[in-house]
Short mmCIF file of C-alpha atoms and ligand atoms in Angstrom, two decimals:
data_model
loop_
_atom_site.label_atom_id
_atom_site.label_comp_id
_atom_site.label_asym_id
_atom_site.label_seq_id
_atom_site.Cartn_x
_atom_site.Cartn_y
_atom_site.Cartn_z
CA MET A 1 84.99 71.00 320.30
CA ARG A 2 82.21 73.16 322.08
CA GLY A 3 80.35 75.88 320.10
CA ALA A 4 82.11 78.59 321.82
CA GLU A 5 85.52 77.44 321.32
CA MET A 6 84.86 77.02 317.55
CA ASN A 7 83.46 80.55 317.26
CA GLU A 8 86.70 81.73 319.03
CA LEU A 9 88.70 80.01 316.26
CA ARG A 10 86.29 81.39 313.31
CA LEU A 11 85.78 84.88 314.59
CA PHE A 12 89.11 86.22 316.66
CA ARG A 13 92.78 86.13 314.74
CA GLU A 14 95.63 84.72 315.98
CA ASP A 15 96.92 88.17 317.45
CA GLY A 16 93.67 88.03 319.55
CA LEU A 17 91.81 90.72 317.36
CA ARG A 18 88.37 89.88 315.49
CA ILE A 19 88.35 89.32 312.05
CA ASP A 20 87.72 92.55 310.91
CA GLY A 21 90.71 93.96 313.03
CA ARG A 22 88.79 95.53 315.62
CA ARG A 23 89.56 95.49 319.37
CA VAL A 24 86.92 93.70 321.58
CA ASP A 25 86.04 97.45 322.11
CA GLU A 26 86.33 98.98 319.09
CA LEU A 27 82.80 100.41 317.37
CA ARG A 28 83.16 99.94 313.41
CA PRO A 29 83.73 103.06 311.37
CA VAL A 30 80.52 105.25 311.97
CA LYS A 31 79.46 108.37 309.76
CA MET A 32 76.03 110.32 310.49
CA GLU A 33 74.58 112.58 308.26
CA VAL A 34 71.37 115.00 309.42
CA GLY A 35 68.86 116.78 307.14
CA VAL A 36 69.76 114.32 303.59
CA LEU A 37 66.01 114.17 302.12
CA ASP A 38 64.11 117.10 301.12
CA LYS A 39 60.63 115.68 301.04
CA SER A 40 60.62 115.09 304.65
CA ASP A 41 60.35 117.31 307.90
CA GLY A 42 63.47 115.72 309.16
CA SER A 43 65.79 113.71 308.11
CA ALA A 44 69.21 111.62 308.63
CA TYR A 45 71.46 108.93 307.74
CA ILE A 46 73.41 106.51 309.61
CA GLU A 47 76.58 104.22 308.55
CA MET A 48 77.72 101.67 310.96
CA GLY A 49 80.60 99.60 308.94
CA LYS A 50 78.24 98.04 306.50
CA THR A 51 74.88 98.80 307.81
CA LYS A 52 73.51 101.57 306.27
CA ILE A 53 70.14 103.33 307.35
CA PHE A 54 67.92 106.35 306.52
CA ALA A 55 65.25 107.89 308.67
CA ALA A 56 62.68 110.15 307.66
CA VAL A 57 60.23 112.14 309.96
CA PHE A 58 56.84 114.06 309.28
CA GLY A 59 55.13 115.96 311.54
CA PRO A 60 53.43 116.97 313.85
CA LYS A 61 50.56 117.37 311.43
CA GLU A 62 46.96 116.37 312.06
CA ALA A 63 46.59 112.86 313.08
CA HIS A 64 44.45 110.54 310.61
CA PRO A 65 42.10 108.90 311.15
CA ARG A 66 40.84 111.55 313.11
CA HIS A 67 39.72 109.24 315.98
CA LEU A 68 43.08 107.74 316.83
CA SER A 69 44.09 111.43 317.90
CA GLN A 70 44.63 112.19 321.40
CA PRO A 71 43.12 115.42 322.95
CA HIS A 72 46.31 116.36 324.96
CA ARG A 73 49.35 114.94 323.13
CA ALA A 74 50.69 113.70 319.93
CA ILE A 75 50.61 109.76 318.60
CA LEU A 76 54.00 108.87 317.45
CA ASN A 77 54.04 106.24 314.65
CA CYS A 78 56.99 104.15 313.90
CA ARG A 79 57.70 102.14 310.80
CA TYR A 80 61.30 100.06 310.77
CA HIS A 81 61.58 98.39 307.31
CA MET A 82 64.45 96.37 305.91
CA ALA A 83 64.64 97.17 302.11
CA THR A 84 64.41 93.83 299.98
CA PHE A 85 68.06 94.49 298.83
CA SER A 86 69.36 95.30 302.23
CA VAL A 87 69.87 91.42 303.06
CA GLU A 88 71.80 88.48 301.20
CA GLU A 89 68.76 86.61 300.89
CA ARG A 90 66.03 89.00 299.26
CA LYS A 91 63.85 90.29 301.79
CA HIS A 92 60.02 89.97 301.54
CA PRO A 93 58.52 93.90 300.69
CA GLY A 94 56.11 93.68 303.18
CA MET A 95 56.20 93.99 307.02
CA THR A 96 57.58 90.76 308.66
CA ARG A 97 57.01 89.97 312.50
CA ARG A 98 60.73 90.77 313.17
CA GLU A 99 59.97 94.32 311.50
CA ILE A 100 56.55 94.98 313.34
CA GLU A 101 58.22 93.95 317.00
CA LEU A 102 61.37 96.28 315.87
CA SER A 103 58.81 99.37 315.04
CA LYS A 104 56.99 98.71 318.53
CA VAL A 105 60.27 98.70 320.55
CA ILE A 106 61.93 101.45 318.46
CA LYS A 107 58.42 103.54 318.87
CA GLU A 108 58.55 103.32 322.76
CA SER A 109 62.21 104.15 322.97
CA LEU A 110 61.19 107.47 320.92
CA GLU A 111 58.41 108.20 323.03
CA SER A 112 60.33 108.57 326.01
CA LEU A 113 62.36 111.23 324.27
CA VAL A 114 59.47 113.40 322.56
CA PHE A 115 57.61 115.97 324.30
CA LEU A 116 54.55 114.48 323.33
CA ASN A 117 52.13 116.89 325.33
CA GLU A 118 53.28 119.88 323.38
CA TYR A 119 51.84 118.50 320.17
CA PRO A 120 48.01 118.10 321.28
CA ARG A 121 45.78 116.50 318.46
CA SER A 122 48.81 115.82 316.25
CA ALA A 123 51.08 113.18 314.70
CA ILE A 124 54.39 112.09 314.25
CA ASP A 125 55.53 109.92 311.83
CA VAL A 126 58.84 107.97 311.74
CA TYR A 127 60.42 105.44 309.04
CA ILE A 128 63.61 103.92 309.29
CA GLU A 129 64.45 102.47 306.30
CA VAL A 130 67.43 99.86 306.16
CA VAL A 131 69.34 100.23 302.72
CA GLN A 132 72.12 97.51 303.82
CA ALA A 133 72.15 95.07 307.17
CA ASP A 134 75.10 94.48 308.55
CA ALA A 135 73.31 93.90 312.25
CA GLY A 136 73.26 96.43 314.59
CA THR A 137 69.96 97.77 312.75
CA ARG A 138 67.64 98.51 315.23
CA THR A 139 70.12 100.80 317.45
CA ALA A 140 71.68 102.46 314.21
CA GLY A 141 68.06 103.20 313.31
CA LEU A 142 66.83 104.30 316.53
CA THR A 143 70.22 106.60 316.53
CA ALA A 144 69.33 107.92 313.38
CA ALA A 145 65.75 107.93 314.00
CA SER A 146 66.41 110.69 316.90
CA LEU A 147 68.68 113.31 314.90
CA ALA A 148 65.90 112.62 312.44
CA LEU A 149 63.41 113.89 314.84
CA ALA A 150 65.90 116.90 316.23
CA ASP A 151 65.72 117.87 312.45
CA ALA A 152 62.61 118.37 311.89
CA GLY A 153 62.33 120.69 315.06
CA ILE A 154 60.66 118.26 317.43
CA GLN A 155 60.88 119.23 321.32
CA MET A 156 62.98 116.38 322.75
CA ASN A 157 64.30 116.16 326.28
CA ASP A 158 67.44 114.40 324.84
CA LEU A 159 68.95 112.76 321.44
CA CYS A 160 69.31 108.42 321.83
CA CYS A 161 72.62 106.65 320.92
CA GLY A 162 72.30 102.93 320.22
CA VAL A 163 74.74 100.16 320.03
CA ALA A 164 74.87 96.23 320.45
CA VAL A 165 76.91 94.33 322.20
CA GLY A 166 77.79 90.76 321.97
CA LYS A 167 78.86 87.38 323.49
CA VAL A 168 81.23 85.92 320.79
CA GLY A 169 83.52 82.88 321.39
CA GLY A 170 82.83 83.32 324.98
CA ARG A 171 84.46 87.40 324.75
CA ILE A 172 82.23 90.64 325.30
CA VAL A 173 82.39 92.42 321.99
CA LEU A 174 81.24 95.97 321.33
CA ASP A 175 78.78 96.73 317.98
CA PRO A 176 78.94 93.14 316.55
CA SER A 177 79.35 92.69 312.82
CA GLU A 178 76.49 89.95 311.35
CA GLU A 179 79.02 87.32 311.03
CA GLU A 180 79.54 87.96 314.65
CA ASP A 181 76.21 87.89 315.58
CA LYS A 182 75.50 85.24 313.48
CA HIS A 183 77.50 82.88 315.08
CA GLY A 184 77.80 84.52 318.41
CA GLU A 185 76.13 83.04 321.63
CA ALA A 186 74.19 86.28 322.54
CA ASP A 187 73.16 89.70 321.33
CA MET A 188 72.18 92.96 323.65
CA PRO A 189 70.99 95.80 321.94
CA ILE A 190 71.28 99.14 324.16
CA ALA A 191 69.99 102.34 323.59
CA ILE A 192 70.62 105.14 325.99
CA ALA A 193 69.68 109.20 326.28
CA PRO A 194 73.04 110.09 326.92
CA ARG A 195 72.78 113.63 328.59
CA GLN A 196 70.23 112.08 331.09
CA ASN A 197 72.25 108.94 330.92
CA SER A 198 69.06 106.91 331.11
CA ILE A 199 68.76 103.21 329.26
CA VAL A 200 65.66 103.55 327.04
CA LEU A 201 66.16 100.24 325.29
CA LEU A 202 67.86 97.05 326.42
CA GLN A 203 67.07 93.71 324.91
CA LEU A 204 68.74 90.21 325.31
CA ASN A 205 69.24 87.36 322.70
CA GLY A 206 70.40 84.21 323.91
CA ARG A 207 72.26 83.89 327.28
CA MET A 208 74.58 86.20 329.19
CA THR A 209 75.64 86.13 333.09
CA ARG A 210 75.03 89.06 335.27
CA GLU A 211 78.99 90.00 335.21
CA GLU A 212 78.97 89.65 331.36
CA MET A 213 75.81 91.67 330.96
CA ARG A 214 77.51 94.29 333.72
CA LEU A 215 80.72 94.34 331.01
CA GLY A 216 78.31 94.54 328.05
CA ILE A 217 76.74 97.44 329.54
CA GLU A 218 79.77 99.36 330.53
CA MET A 219 81.50 98.66 326.74
CA ALA A 220 78.24 100.04 325.54
CA ARG A 221 78.02 103.05 327.44
CA LYS A 222 81.66 103.72 326.00
CA GLY A 223 80.60 103.31 322.77
CA ILE A 224 77.68 105.45 323.13
CA GLU A 225 80.07 108.23 324.33
CA VAL A 226 81.58 107.90 320.72
CA LEU A 227 78.25 107.93 318.73
CA TYR A 228 77.10 110.88 321.03
CA SER A 229 79.80 112.99 320.05
CA VAL A 230 79.19 111.80 315.97
CA GLN A 231 75.85 112.81 316.68
CA ILE A 232 76.16 116.39 317.70
CA ALA A 233 78.60 116.95 315.07
CA ALA A 234 76.29 116.00 312.27
CA LEU A 235 73.80 118.55 314.27
CA THR A 236 76.12 121.23 314.21
CA LYS A 237 77.01 120.87 310.65
CA ARG A 238 73.33 120.87 309.83
CA VAL A 239 72.49 124.06 311.39
CA ARG A 240 75.99 125.67 310.47
CA SER A 241 74.75 124.52 306.55
CA SER A 242 71.17 125.79 307.05
CA HIS A 243 72.44 129.21 308.34
CA GLN A 244 74.73 129.48 304.89
CA GLY A 245 71.84 128.99 303.10
CA GLY A 246 72.83 125.18 301.88
CA SER A 247 70.42 122.73 301.88
CA GLY A 248 73.03 120.08 302.87
CA ARG A 249 70.99 117.01 301.36
CA TYR A 250 71.95 114.58 298.82
N1 UDP B 1 69.10 89.66 308.93
C1 UDP B 1 69.05 89.62 307.74
N2 UDP B 1 67.45 88.95 307.15
C2 UDP B 1 66.28 89.10 308.03
C3 UDP B 1 66.65 89.49 309.35
C4 UDP B 1 67.91 90.02 309.91
O1 UDP B 1 69.85 89.14 306.75
O2 UDP B 1 65.38 88.97 307.51
C5 UDP B 1 70.36 90.43 309.56
C6 UDP B 1 71.06 91.76 309.12
O3 UDP B 1 72.17 91.68 308.81
C7 UDP B 1 70.62 92.14 310.46
C8 UDP B 1 70.95 91.13 311.43
O4 UDP B 1 70.59 89.46 310.79
O5 UDP B 1 70.90 93.10 311.02
C9 UDP B 1 70.79 90.60 312.91
O6 UDP B 1 69.33 91.10 312.92
P1 UDP B 1 68.93 90.94 314.42
O7 UDP B 1 67.57 90.73 314.79
O8 UDP B 1 69.64 90.58 315.29
O9 UDP B 1 68.87 92.92 314.48
P2 UDP B 1 69.78 93.84 314.47
O10 UDP B 1 70.93 93.67 315.27
O11 UDP B 1 69.84 94.23 312.83
O12 UDP B 1 69.58 94.94 315.34
#
C-alpha cells in the first residue's frame, strides 16, 4: 500500500470526514482575544484547536543598541518561541534553528504591514510565545502578532491572517492538526493581508501539483475570511471594553 493510501485510511473516517470530524475545508475552533497582558504595550491571545499562543508588543521605543537604529524608520524585532512544555517531547528552552527561521519569516511578513517610516530611530519588539503546539503555530502566531501590534496603536496598512493547508492522504485539507501534519505529504502555510488581499507569507514543505496549490490557496482564502471576522470582533471587543474602563486583561 502506498504512503498516501495508508494515510487516507488513518486520517479519514469511513464517512469521508477527517479524524477530528472536520470537513476538508473546515477550520478548527478559533478563539482570539486582544489586550490580554498588562505589562506590554499591546497583546493578543489565539487558539486554533489545541494550538495556543500569546503575542506581546513593546514599543515604539528607543532602539538599543543605538548603532542599530535607523534614521528614517523603525526596526522591527521578532522572536517566535515555543515553551518547553508546549510540545509532546520537552523542547530545549533556548532558540532552535527552526525558531530562528520562523522569527525571521514572521518579522518579514510584519514589516510589510507596519508603517515603519512613521517611527524613525525607534524599535518595535514582537514576542510570540507558543504555550501549546498542535501545528499551524507560525500562521496563528502571525495572526496574533498583527492583533498585538494593532492593540499597541502601531500604524499599519492592514492586519494579517494566516492558516496552513496540507496534503493528507492525497487530499488537500484546511488547517491541519499536528497528527495530520505529521502523517501528511505536504504542508503549505499561507498568510494574507485581508483588506489588501495580498499574500505576505507562503511556504511549502513537501510537494504539491500546481492544481493542488491553487486549490490550497483558494481554501486558505476562505478560511482567512473567517479568521479576519474573528480578528475584527476581538479588536472591537477590546475597543469597547477600554471605552467602558475595563482592562479586558487576564
Ligand atoms: N512540533 C513539535 N516539536 C518541535 C517543533 C514542532 O512537536 O520542536 C510540532 C508542533 O505541534 C508544531 C508542528 O509540529 O506545531 C508543526 O511544526 P511546523 O514546523 O510545521 O510549524 P507550524 O505548523 O507549527 O507552523
